[in-house]
mmCIF file of C-alpha atoms and ligand atoms in Angstrom:
data_model
loop_
_atom_site.group_PDB
_atom_site.id
_atom_site.type_symbol
_atom_site.label_atom_id
_atom_site.label_comp_id
_atom_site.label_asym_id
_atom_site.label_seq_id
_atom_site.Cartn_x
_atom_site.Cartn_y
_atom_site.Cartn_z
ATOM 1 C CA MET A 126 0.067 0.089 0.129
ATOM 2 C CA MET A 127 2.673 2.510 0.885
ATOM 3 C CA ARG A 128 4.692 1.550 -2.081
ATOM 4 C CA THR A 129 1.761 2.355 -4.661
ATOM 5 C CA GLU A 130 0.992 5.634 -2.624
ATOM 6 C CA ILE A 131 4.522 6.764 -2.872
ATOM 7 C CA LEU A 132 4.738 5.947 -6.397
ATOM 8 C CA LYS A 133 1.779 7.735 -7.355
ATOM 9 C CA THR A 134 3.520 10.845 -6.882
ATOM 10 C CA VAL A 135 6.613 9.841 -8.891
ATOM 11 C CA LYS A 136 7.248 11.480 -12.459
ATOM 12 C CA ARG A 137 10.839 11.833 -12.747
ATOM 13 C CA ILE A 138 13.386 9.196 -11.350
ATOM 14 C CA VAL A 139 16.982 8.449 -11.086
ATOM 15 C CA ILE A 140 18.092 4.997 -11.880
ATOM 16 C CA LYS A 141 21.457 4.044 -10.465
ATOM 17 C CA ILE A 142 23.347 1.188 -12.387
ATOM 18 C CA GLY A 143 26.623 -0.308 -10.685
ATOM 19 C CA SER A 144 29.305 -1.747 -12.534
ATOM 20 C CA ARG A 145 28.838 -5.389 -10.907
ATOM 21 C CA VAL A 146 25.033 -5.122 -12.635
ATOM 22 C CA LEU A 147 26.418 -4.110 -16.032
ATOM 23 C CA THR A 148 29.263 -6.763 -16.265
ATOM 24 C CA ASP A 149 29.387 -10.570 -16.621
ATOM 25 C CA ASP A 150 31.682 -12.854 -14.745
ATOM 26 C CA SER A 151 34.763 -12.046 -16.755
ATOM 27 C CA GLY A 152 34.186 -8.172 -16.241
ATOM 28 C CA ALA A 153 33.090 -7.455 -19.681
ATOM 29 C CA LEU A 154 29.970 -5.204 -20.406
ATOM 30 C CA ASP A 155 27.180 -7.763 -20.405
ATOM 31 C CA ALA A 156 25.060 -6.769 -23.492
ATOM 32 C CA ALA A 157 21.798 -8.998 -22.421
ATOM 33 C CA VAL A 158 22.019 -7.087 -18.899
ATOM 34 C CA ILE A 159 21.968 -3.841 -20.667
ATOM 35 C CA ALA A 160 19.207 -4.519 -23.176
ATOM 36 C CA GLN A 161 17.017 -5.996 -20.337
ATOM 37 C CA ILE A 162 17.740 -2.622 -18.353
ATOM 38 C CA CYS A 163 17.153 -0.626 -21.075
ATOM 39 C CA GLY A 164 13.689 -2.563 -21.796
ATOM 40 C CA GLY A 165 12.725 -1.492 -18.156
ATOM 41 C CA ILE A 166 13.770 2.042 -18.754
ATOM 42 C CA ALA A 167 11.635 2.112 -22.123
ATOM 43 C CA ALA A 168 8.391 0.628 -19.977
ATOM 44 C CA LEU A 169 8.877 3.551 -17.505
ATOM 45 C CA ARG A 170 9.144 5.732 -20.509
ATOM 46 C CA ASP A 171 5.877 4.519 -22.114
ATOM 47 C CA SER A 172 4.264 4.885 -18.642
ATOM 48 C CA GLY A 173 5.152 8.557 -18.896
ATOM 49 C CA LEU A 174 8.082 8.573 -16.384
ATOM 50 C CA GLN A 175 11.225 10.573 -17.151
ATOM 51 C CA VAL A 176 14.578 8.807 -16.485
ATOM 52 C CA VAL A 177 18.017 9.846 -15.718
ATOM 53 C CA VAL A 178 20.760 7.136 -15.635
ATOM 54 C CA VAL A 179 23.806 7.445 -13.518
ATOM 55 C CA SER A 180 25.778 4.533 -15.000
ATOM 56 C CA SER A 181 29.172 3.294 -13.444
ATOM 57 C CA GLY A 182 31.000 0.611 -15.687
ATOM 58 C CA ALA A 183 33.509 2.975 -17.610
ATOM 59 C CA ILE A 184 36.544 1.533 -15.446
ATOM 60 C CA ALA A 185 35.374 -2.169 -15.915
ATOM 61 C CA ALA A 186 34.479 -1.627 -19.755
ATOM 62 C CA GLY A 187 37.874 -0.258 -20.296
ATOM 63 C CA ARG A 188 39.662 -3.025 -18.192
ATOM 64 C CA SER A 189 37.858 -5.429 -20.477
ATOM 65 C CA GLU A 190 38.281 -3.705 -23.806
ATOM 66 C CA LEU A 191 42.317 -3.435 -23.026
ATOM 67 C CA GLY A 192 42.305 -6.983 -21.920
ATOM 68 C CA LEU A 193 43.984 -6.177 -18.280
ATOM 69 C CA ALA A 194 43.888 -8.601 -15.754
ATOM 70 C CA GLU A 195 44.009 -6.363 -12.797
ATOM 71 C CA ARG A 196 42.297 -3.321 -11.805
ATOM 72 C CA PRO A 197 44.339 -0.504 -12.803
ATOM 73 C CA ARG A 198 46.105 0.957 -9.717
ATOM 74 C CA THR A 199 47.551 4.416 -10.465
ATOM 75 C CA ILE A 200 45.379 7.350 -11.208
ATOM 76 C CA PRO A 201 46.741 8.149 -14.694
ATOM 77 C CA GLN A 202 45.806 4.355 -15.406
ATOM 78 C CA LYS A 203 42.559 4.344 -13.870
ATOM 79 C CA GLN A 204 41.765 7.689 -15.858
ATOM 80 C CA ALA A 205 43.126 6.177 -18.970
ATOM 81 C CA VAL A 206 41.055 3.027 -18.758
ATOM 82 C CA ALA A 207 38.054 4.952 -17.809
ATOM 83 C CA ALA A 208 38.726 7.156 -21.134
ATOM 84 C CA VAL A 209 38.432 3.956 -23.355
ATOM 85 C CA GLY A 210 35.645 2.265 -21.361
ATOM 86 C CA GLN A 211 33.482 5.343 -21.265
ATOM 87 C CA THR A 212 32.911 5.122 -25.018
ATOM 88 C CA ARG A 213 32.151 1.384 -24.767
ATOM 89 C CA LEU A 214 29.683 1.995 -22.111
ATOM 90 C CA MET A 215 27.797 4.640 -23.955
ATOM 91 C CA HIS A 216 27.760 2.667 -27.177
ATOM 92 C CA ALA A 217 26.442 -0.246 -25.247
ATOM 93 C CA TYR A 218 23.527 1.932 -23.921
ATOM 94 C CA GLN A 219 22.936 3.167 -27.499
ATOM 95 C CA GLU A 220 22.560 -0.140 -28.951
ATOM 96 C CA ALA A 221 20.129 -1.133 -26.279
ATOM 97 C CA LEU A 222 17.928 1.822 -26.456
ATOM 98 C CA ALA A 223 17.488 2.117 -30.311
ATOM 99 C CA PRO A 224 15.166 -0.950 -30.553
ATOM 100 C CA HIS A 225 12.933 1.132 -28.160
ATOM 101 C CA GLY A 226 12.939 4.317 -30.309
ATOM 102 C CA LEU A 227 15.138 6.047 -27.374
ATOM 103 C CA LYS A 228 18.276 7.908 -27.835
ATOM 104 C CA ALA A 229 21.024 8.490 -25.120
ATOM 105 C CA ALA A 230 23.145 11.373 -24.124
ATOM 106 C CA GLN A 231 26.228 11.332 -22.103
ATOM 107 C CA VAL A 232 26.826 13.546 -19.187
ATOM 108 C CA LEU A 233 29.999 13.504 -17.411
ATOM 109 C CA LEU A 234 30.494 15.388 -14.270
ATOM 110 C CA THR A 235 32.915 16.279 -11.621
ATOM 111 C CA GLY A 236 32.369 17.317 -8.000
ATOM 112 C CA GLU A 237 33.725 20.867 -8.967
ATOM 113 C CA ASP A 238 31.104 21.246 -11.660
ATOM 114 C CA LEU A 239 28.232 20.513 -8.894
ATOM 115 C CA GLY A 240 30.228 22.470 -6.301
ATOM 116 C CA SER A 241 29.891 25.856 -8.271
ATOM 117 C CA ARG A 242 26.185 26.997 -7.688
ATOM 118 C CA GLN A 243 26.192 28.335 -11.527
ATOM 119 C CA ARG A 244 27.220 24.990 -12.993
ATOM 120 C CA PHE A 245 24.901 23.035 -10.701
ATOM 121 C CA LEU A 246 22.088 25.340 -12.338
ATOM 122 C CA ASN A 247 23.602 24.669 -15.884
ATOM 123 C CA ALA A 248 23.678 20.949 -15.274
ATOM 124 C CA ARG A 249 19.916 21.217 -14.182
ATOM 125 C CA SER A 250 18.790 23.147 -17.252
ATOM 126 C CA THR A 251 20.706 20.865 -19.789
ATOM 127 C CA LEU A 252 19.147 17.661 -17.871
ATOM 128 C CA ASP A 253 15.698 19.468 -18.358
ATOM 129 C CA ALA A 254 16.421 20.020 -22.052
ATOM 130 C CA LEU A 255 17.473 16.494 -22.833
ATOM 131 C CA LEU A 256 14.300 15.068 -20.858
ATOM 132 C CA ASP A 257 12.376 17.350 -22.924
ATOM 133 C CA PHE A 258 14.034 16.187 -26.209
ATOM 134 C CA ASP A 259 13.101 12.621 -24.885
ATOM 135 C CA VAL A 260 16.469 11.515 -24.610
ATOM 136 C CA VAL A 261 17.779 9.220 -21.642
ATOM 137 C CA PRO A 262 20.706 11.125 -20.075
ATOM 138 C CA ILE A 263 23.421 8.833 -18.914
ATOM 139 C CA ILE A 264 25.486 10.251 -16.118
ATOM 140 C CA ASN A 265 29.121 9.085 -14.791
ATOM 141 C CA GLU A 266 31.530 10.931 -13.016
ATOM 142 C CA ASN A 267 34.273 12.181 -15.578
ATOM 143 C CA ASP A 268 36.807 9.839 -14.306
ATOM 144 C CA THR A 269 39.409 11.062 -16.986
ATOM 145 C CA VAL A 270 40.012 14.164 -15.432
ATOM 146 C CA VAL A 271 38.839 13.867 -11.711
ATOM 147 C CA VAL A 272 41.729 13.981 -9.042
ATOM 148 C CA ASP A 273 40.872 12.996 -5.391
ATOM 149 C CA GLU A 274 40.208 16.616 -4.375
ATOM 150 C CA ILE A 275 37.064 17.047 -6.769
ATOM 151 C CA LYS A 276 35.920 13.369 -6.688
ATOM 152 C CA PHE A 277 32.224 12.524 -5.715
ATOM 153 C CA GLY A 278 33.819 9.428 -3.973
ATOM 154 C CA ASP A 279 31.376 6.951 -5.821
ATOM 155 C CA ASN A 280 28.539 6.830 -7.896
ATOM 156 C CA ASP A 281 26.088 6.279 -5.039
ATOM 157 C CA ASN A 282 26.750 9.240 -3.747
ATOM 158 C CA LEU A 283 26.692 10.812 -6.979
ATOM 159 C CA SER A 284 23.325 9.268 -7.854
ATOM 160 C CA ALA A 285 21.944 11.010 -4.511
ATOM 161 C CA LEU A 286 23.347 14.538 -5.736
ATOM 162 C CA VAL A 287 21.521 13.797 -8.908
ATOM 163 C CA THR A 288 18.317 13.671 -7.275
ATOM 164 C CA ASN A 289 18.945 17.147 -6.446
ATOM 165 C CA VAL A 290 20.210 18.256 -9.917
ATOM 166 C CA SER A 291 17.558 16.596 -11.748
ATOM 167 C CA GLU A 292 14.540 17.253 -9.286
ATOM 168 C CA ALA A 293 13.790 13.937 -9.250
ATOM 169 C CA HIS A 294 11.152 12.106 -7.253
ATOM 170 C CA LEU A 295 12.601 8.733 -6.609
ATOM 171 C CA LEU A 296 16.074 7.073 -6.439
ATOM 172 C CA LEU A 297 16.438 3.442 -7.631
ATOM 173 C CA ILE A 298 19.603 1.654 -6.995
ATOM 174 C CA LEU A 299 20.326 -1.447 -9.031
ATOM 175 C CA THR A 300 23.023 -3.533 -7.403
ATOM 176 C CA ASP A 301 24.166 -6.974 -7.304
ATOM 177 C CA ILE A 302 22.227 -7.876 -4.221
ATOM 178 C CA GLU A 303 18.278 -7.943 -3.592
ATOM 179 C CA GLY A 304 18.537 -5.229 -1.054
ATOM 180 C CA LEU A 305 19.617 -4.204 2.460
ATOM 181 C CA PHE A 306 20.063 -7.562 4.712
ATOM 182 C CA THR A 307 20.036 -7.709 8.250
ATOM 183 C CA GLY A 308 23.763 -9.224 8.060
ATOM 184 C CA ASP A 309 25.956 -10.109 5.407
ATOM 185 C CA PRO A 310 24.039 -12.924 3.339
ATOM 186 C CA ARG A 311 27.402 -14.328 1.857
ATOM 187 C CA THR A 312 28.630 -15.437 5.157
ATOM 188 C CA ASP A 313 25.450 -15.281 7.465
ATOM 189 C CA PRO A 314 22.825 -17.696 6.841
ATOM 190 C CA ASP A 315 20.488 -15.862 8.936
ATOM 191 C CA ALA A 316 20.737 -12.782 7.207
ATOM 192 C CA ARG A 317 17.225 -11.486 5.957
ATOM 193 C CA LEU A 318 16.051 -8.911 3.491
ATOM 194 C CA VAL A 319 14.908 -5.794 4.976
ATOM 195 C CA PRO A 320 11.900 -4.535 2.670
ATOM 196 C CA LEU A 321 11.267 -1.098 4.442
ATOM 197 C CA VAL A 322 13.658 1.101 6.309
ATOM 198 C CA ARG A 323 11.439 3.895 7.908
ATOM 199 C CA SER A 324 14.697 6.118 9.111
ATOM 200 C CA ILE A 325 18.024 5.181 8.736
ATOM 201 C CA THR A 326 19.516 4.343 12.279
ATOM 202 C CA ARG A 327 22.899 3.622 13.537
ATOM 203 C CA ASP A 328 22.054 -0.160 13.416
ATOM 204 C CA ILE A 329 20.668 0.159 9.700
ATOM 205 C CA GLU A 330 24.441 1.645 9.281
ATOM 206 C CA ARG A 331 25.965 -0.998 10.977
ATOM 207 C CA SER A 332 24.131 -3.785 9.316
ATOM 208 C CA ALA A 333 25.208 -2.133 5.872
ATOM 209 C CA GLY A 334 28.832 -2.650 6.869
ATOM 210 C CA GLY A 335 31.773 -2.006 4.637
ATOM 211 C CA THR A 336 32.241 -2.198 0.582
ATOM 212 C CA GLY A 337 31.034 -5.487 -1.003
ATOM 213 C CA SER A 338 32.311 -5.941 -4.545
ATOM 214 C CA GLY A 339 35.803 -5.940 -5.877
ATOM 215 C CA ILE A 340 34.338 -3.993 -9.220
ATOM 216 C CA GLY A 341 32.384 -1.119 -8.219
ATOM 217 C CA THR A 342 33.978 1.590 -5.490
ATOM 218 C CA GLY A 343 30.810 1.156 -3.448
ATOM 219 C CA GLY A 344 29.289 -1.249 -1.053
ATOM 220 C CA MET A 345 26.202 -1.400 1.064
ATOM 221 C CA ALA A 346 27.393 1.371 3.221
ATOM 222 C CA THR A 347 27.687 3.950 0.426
ATOM 223 C CA LYS A 348 24.187 2.904 -0.851
ATOM 224 C CA VAL A 349 22.677 3.402 2.564
ATOM 225 C CA ALA A 350 24.532 6.841 2.704
ATOM 226 C CA ALA A 351 22.987 7.684 -0.705
ATOM 227 C CA ALA A 352 19.587 6.770 0.360
ATOM 228 C CA ARG A 353 20.022 9.230 3.440
ATOM 229 C CA LYS A 354 21.281 12.079 1.417
ATOM 230 C CA ALA A 355 18.474 11.383 -1.265
ATOM 231 C CA GLY A 356 16.153 11.282 1.871
ATOM 232 C CA LYS A 357 17.263 14.770 2.882
ATOM 233 C CA ASN A 358 15.817 15.756 -0.357
ATOM 234 C CA GLY A 359 12.323 14.602 0.648
ATOM 235 C CA VAL A 360 13.301 11.472 -2.013
ATOM 236 C CA PRO A 361 12.781 7.901 -1.678
ATOM 237 C CA THR A 362 15.073 5.167 -2.538
ATOM 238 C CA ILE A 363 14.640 1.701 -3.612
ATOM 239 C CA LEU A 364 17.521 -0.685 -3.773
ATOM 240 C CA ILE A 365 16.867 -3.884 -5.936
ATOM 241 C CA ALA A 366 19.162 -6.590 -7.681
ATOM 242 C CA GLY A 367 19.689 -4.876 -11.230
ATOM 243 C CA LYS A 368 20.324 -8.276 -13.000
ATOM 244 C CA GLN A 369 16.664 -9.848 -12.465
ATOM 245 C CA PRO A 370 14.618 -9.522 -15.470
ATOM 246 C CA GLY A 371 11.551 -7.338 -14.999
ATOM 247 C CA ILE A 372 12.750 -5.768 -11.554
ATOM 248 C CA ILE A 373 12.726 -2.150 -12.825
ATOM 249 C CA GLU A 374 9.255 -2.594 -13.805
ATOM 250 C CA ALA A 375 8.140 -4.341 -11.003
ATOM 251 C CA ALA A 376 9.631 -1.876 -8.556
ATOM 252 C CA LEU A 377 7.743 0.736 -10.173
ATOM 253 C CA ARG A 378 4.633 -1.093 -9.994
ATOM 254 C CA GLY A 379 5.006 -1.390 -6.387
ATOM 255 C CA GLU A 380 5.486 -4.572 -5.843
ATOM 256 C CA PRO A 381 7.582 -5.925 -2.925
ATOM 257 C CA VAL A 382 10.924 -6.005 -4.308
ATOM 258 C CA GLY A 383 14.293 -5.027 -2.722
ATOM 259 C CA THR A 384 14.219 -2.562 -0.057
ATOM 260 C CA LEU A 385 12.426 0.955 0.384
ATOM 261 C CA PHE A 386 14.241 3.618 2.295
ATOM 262 C CA LEU A 387 11.647 6.210 3.121
ATOM 263 C CA PRO A 388 12.757 9.953 3.283
ATOM 264 C CA GLY A 389 13.357 11.538 6.453
ATOM 265 C CA GLY A 390 10.361 13.940 6.481
ATOM 266 C CA ASP A 391 9.823 16.605 3.565
ATOM 267 C CA GLY A 392 13.632 17.234 3.275
ATOM 268 C CA VAL A 393 15.421 20.626 3.364
ATOM 269 C CA SER A 394 15.348 23.116 0.178
ATOM 270 C CA ARG A 395 17.231 21.899 -2.915
ATOM 271 C CA ARG A 396 19.793 24.978 -2.317
ATOM 272 C CA LYS A 397 20.328 23.792 1.489
ATOM 273 C CA HIS A 398 20.687 20.000 0.265
ATOM 274 C CA TRP A 399 23.490 21.302 -2.413
ATOM 275 C CA ILE A 400 25.218 23.239 0.614
ATOM 276 C CA ALA A 401 24.931 19.871 2.833
ATOM 277 C CA TYR A 402 25.995 17.121 0.487
ATOM 278 C CA THR A 403 27.475 18.748 -2.884
ATOM 279 C CA LEU A 404 30.043 21.489 -1.564
ATOM 280 C CA LYS A 405 33.140 20.101 0.096
ATOM 281 C CA PRO A 406 33.506 21.455 3.453
ATOM 282 C CA SER A 407 36.924 23.327 3.753
ATOM 283 C CA GLY A 408 37.236 23.776 7.690
ATOM 284 C CA ARG A 409 35.219 23.114 11.250
ATOM 285 C CA VAL A 410 33.711 25.905 13.488
ATOM 286 C CA MET A 411 33.370 24.414 16.993
ATOM 287 C CA ILE A 412 30.466 26.005 18.991
ATOM 288 C CA ASP A 413 29.318 25.685 22.373
ATOM 289 C CA GLU A 414 26.309 23.885 23.942
ATOM 290 C CA GLY A 415 24.018 26.879 24.052
ATOM 291 C CA ALA A 416 24.631 27.713 20.302
ATOM 292 C CA CYS A 417 24.070 24.121 19.664
ATOM 293 C CA ASN A 418 20.724 24.101 21.221
ATOM 294 C CA VAL A 419 19.956 27.358 19.319
ATOM 295 C CA LEU A 420 20.775 25.829 16.002
ATOM 296 C CA LEU A 421 19.240 22.467 16.581
ATOM 297 C CA LYS A 422 16.076 23.627 18.416
ATOM 298 C CA LYS A 423 15.369 27.055 17.187
ATOM 299 C CA GLY A 424 16.612 27.058 13.573
ATOM 300 C CA LYS A 425 18.560 30.174 14.038
ATOM 301 C CA SER A 426 21.973 31.483 12.846
ATOM 302 C CA LEU A 427 25.007 31.061 14.547
ATOM 303 C CA LEU A 428 26.509 33.995 16.107
ATOM 304 C CA PRO A 429 30.128 34.838 17.088
ATOM 305 C CA SER A 430 29.412 34.488 20.626
ATOM 306 C CA GLY A 431 28.690 30.798 20.241
ATOM 307 C CA VAL A 432 31.985 29.957 18.608
ATOM 308 C CA VAL A 433 34.656 28.405 20.574
ATOM 309 C CA ARG A 434 37.281 27.993 18.275
ATOM 310 C CA VAL A 435 37.754 27.212 14.102
ATOM 311 C CA GLU A 436 40.047 24.871 12.610
ATOM 312 C CA GLY A 437 41.331 24.965 8.997
ATOM 313 C CA ARG A 438 41.942 27.637 6.517
ATOM 314 C CA PHE A 439 38.934 28.968 4.557
ATOM 315 C CA GLU A 440 37.722 32.154 2.999
ATOM 316 C CA ARG A 441 34.512 34.007 3.332
ATOM 317 C CA GLY A 442 31.707 32.316 1.674
ATOM 318 C CA ALA A 443 33.316 28.649 2.044
ATOM 319 C CA CYS A 444 31.345 25.460 3.345
ATOM 320 C CA VAL A 445 32.188 24.702 6.869
ATOM 321 C CA ARG A 446 31.378 22.065 9.136
ATOM 322 C CA ILE A 447 29.701 22.993 12.471
ATOM 323 C CA CYS A 448 30.784 21.041 15.425
ATOM 324 C CA GLY A 449 29.426 20.482 18.894
ATOM 325 C CA LYS A 450 31.509 20.131 21.953
ATOM 326 C CA ASP A 451 32.473 16.530 21.445
ATOM 327 C CA GLY A 452 34.046 17.503 17.985
ATOM 328 C CA LYS A 453 31.303 15.705 16.132
ATOM 329 C CA GLU A 454 29.805 17.720 12.965
ATOM 330 C CA PHE A 455 26.194 18.355 13.294
ATOM 331 C CA ALA A 456 25.617 20.991 10.950
ATOM 332 C CA ARG A 457 26.888 22.292 7.810
ATOM 333 C CA GLY A 458 26.620 25.944 6.241
ATOM 334 C CA LEU A 459 28.366 28.873 4.438
ATOM 335 C CA SER A 460 30.537 31.202 6.511
ATOM 336 C CA ASP A 461 30.088 34.742 6.269
ATOM 337 C CA TYR A 462 33.585 35.203 7.580
ATOM 338 C CA SER A 463 37.128 33.632 6.787
ATOM 339 C CA ALA A 464 38.828 31.401 9.317
ATOM 340 C CA THR A 465 41.244 33.749 10.180
ATOM 341 C CA GLU A 466 38.275 36.259 10.971
ATOM 342 C CA ILE A 467 36.184 33.829 12.926
ATOM 343 C CA SER A 468 39.193 33.130 15.226
ATOM 344 C CA LEU A 469 39.178 36.915 16.041
ATOM 345 C CA LEU A 470 35.495 37.067 16.618
ATOM 346 C CA ALA A 471 35.147 33.805 18.624
ATOM 347 C CA GLY A 472 33.115 34.283 21.667
ATOM 348 C CA LYS A 473 32.585 38.079 21.051
ATOM 349 C CA LYS A 474 29.422 39.646 20.751
ATOM 350 C CA SER A 475 27.804 40.722 17.312
ATOM 351 C CA GLY A 476 27.918 44.216 18.236
ATOM 352 C CA ASP A 477 31.839 44.308 18.531
ATOM 353 C CA ILE A 478 32.862 42.612 15.115
ATOM 354 C CA GLU A 479 33.321 46.112 13.586
ATOM 355 C CA VAL A 480 35.632 47.238 16.592
ATOM 356 C CA ILE A 481 37.581 43.851 16.278
ATOM 357 C CA LEU A 482 37.968 43.857 12.554
ATOM 358 C CA GLY A 483 37.376 47.194 11.566
ATOM 359 C CA TYR A 484 34.736 46.347 8.922
ATOM 360 C CA ARG A 485 32.007 44.031 9.092
ATOM 361 C CA TYR A 486 29.760 42.124 6.689
ATOM 362 C CA GLY A 487 27.019 41.512 9.121
ATOM 363 C CA ASP A 488 25.964 40.123 12.503
ATOM 364 C CA VAL A 489 26.312 36.225 12.098
ATOM 365 C CA ILE A 490 29.197 33.772 11.256
ATOM 366 C CA VAL A 491 26.599 31.444 9.448
ATOM 367 C CA HIS A 492 22.994 32.745 8.182
ATOM 368 C CA ARG A 493 20.096 30.275 8.950
ATOM 369 C CA ASP A 494 19.284 30.312 5.489
ATOM 370 C CA ASN A 495 22.922 29.103 4.404
ATOM 371 C CA LEU A 496 22.867 26.576 7.390
ATOM 372 C CA VAL A 497 21.672 22.786 7.375
ATOM 373 C CA VAL A 498 21.397 20.547 10.445
ATOM 374 C CA LEU A 499 22.607 16.981 9.209
HETATM 375 N N1 LIG B 148 32.899 6.134 -12.709
HETATM 376 C C1 LIG B 148 33.373 4.738 -12.286
HETATM 377 C C2 LIG B 148 33.301 4.027 -13.356
HETATM 378 O O1 LIG B 148 32.338 4.293 -14.142
HETATM 379 C C3 LIG B 148 32.605 3.983 -11.205
HETATM 380 C C4 LIG B 148 32.565 4.507 -9.752
HETATM 381 C C5 LIG B 148 31.618 3.785 -8.686
HETATM 382 O O2 LIG B 148 31.149 2.629 -9.326
HETATM 383 O O3 LIG B 148 31.255 4.220 -7.723
HETATM 384 O O4 LIG B 148 33.797 2.672 -13.727
#
């Protein structure tokens, strides 16, 4: 009942497809599975849904194309292998979508692209235009140019960010396992499939454990993290076994397949979601208990009087982690002052800012419009 209710409101969906799903036992792209998935995408299109795909598989496809026995290790090797594989990957999607009268578009992104508000909004408009052309956007990280500093980390994370960029209503993650289990089903015979996760608790995160497969970079933990991020956007996630025939259609009909993660509440605004999850934080602002309470319970701005100390170097406008007494981050926001300025203002009254600095940008360190409790 709950699934069909949720699915009634879904118009635009992000489908994340992992390397494990797209490849066969030899590690090569599996044309039969890709054809099956594209059949599912076509069925969703026919029922009036818009589909944005986030696909891994560039490195796996490149490795198989080049006949490499091992996963590439150095960064230039990975980038070269991805460059080879990305074209193979797109070719495979084009071939599999064509019989359904559908066309694919390649969209390669880096964390830096989405971290710039302007480029983020550009990416949004481009995705809109592609969907208006009735094309299926196939997004991947731009592996050939990324270095660690601008990396999304993994495509599970990227897919959660794409739910925000594309203003999607559902995230469907296709993976190599039926869903979230209470333990590791490969080693624990008592492990059971969890059909519904109402909220992502520490227990849920624990049962997701570490990474699973040797091919993709993600594991169950990154999928749960993606579901949490999508949920912050008010977007539910369904995790399913991507190789199963008809599974995409079944999931969208509301059949009880895989694991459904409900979003925690209505979610924050899309801009706040971008601040919290797409931007890379560049420093930490430690605050006292009183300020913590005001931020958590009253949704107010962070004032200099609540700041205990600042760590890292950042300029005015940077994204910063806001941490409590225990050092744990509980909020994120855009700072109105640089790290150097904050270190001078810590514990002081807003009215003294101008006296201390000789100028002022305003009364607050982080304005509540730019602050998100995580
Ligand atoms: N972008 C990588 C690829 O296409 C995959 C990253 C991931 O699976 O998380 O091979």
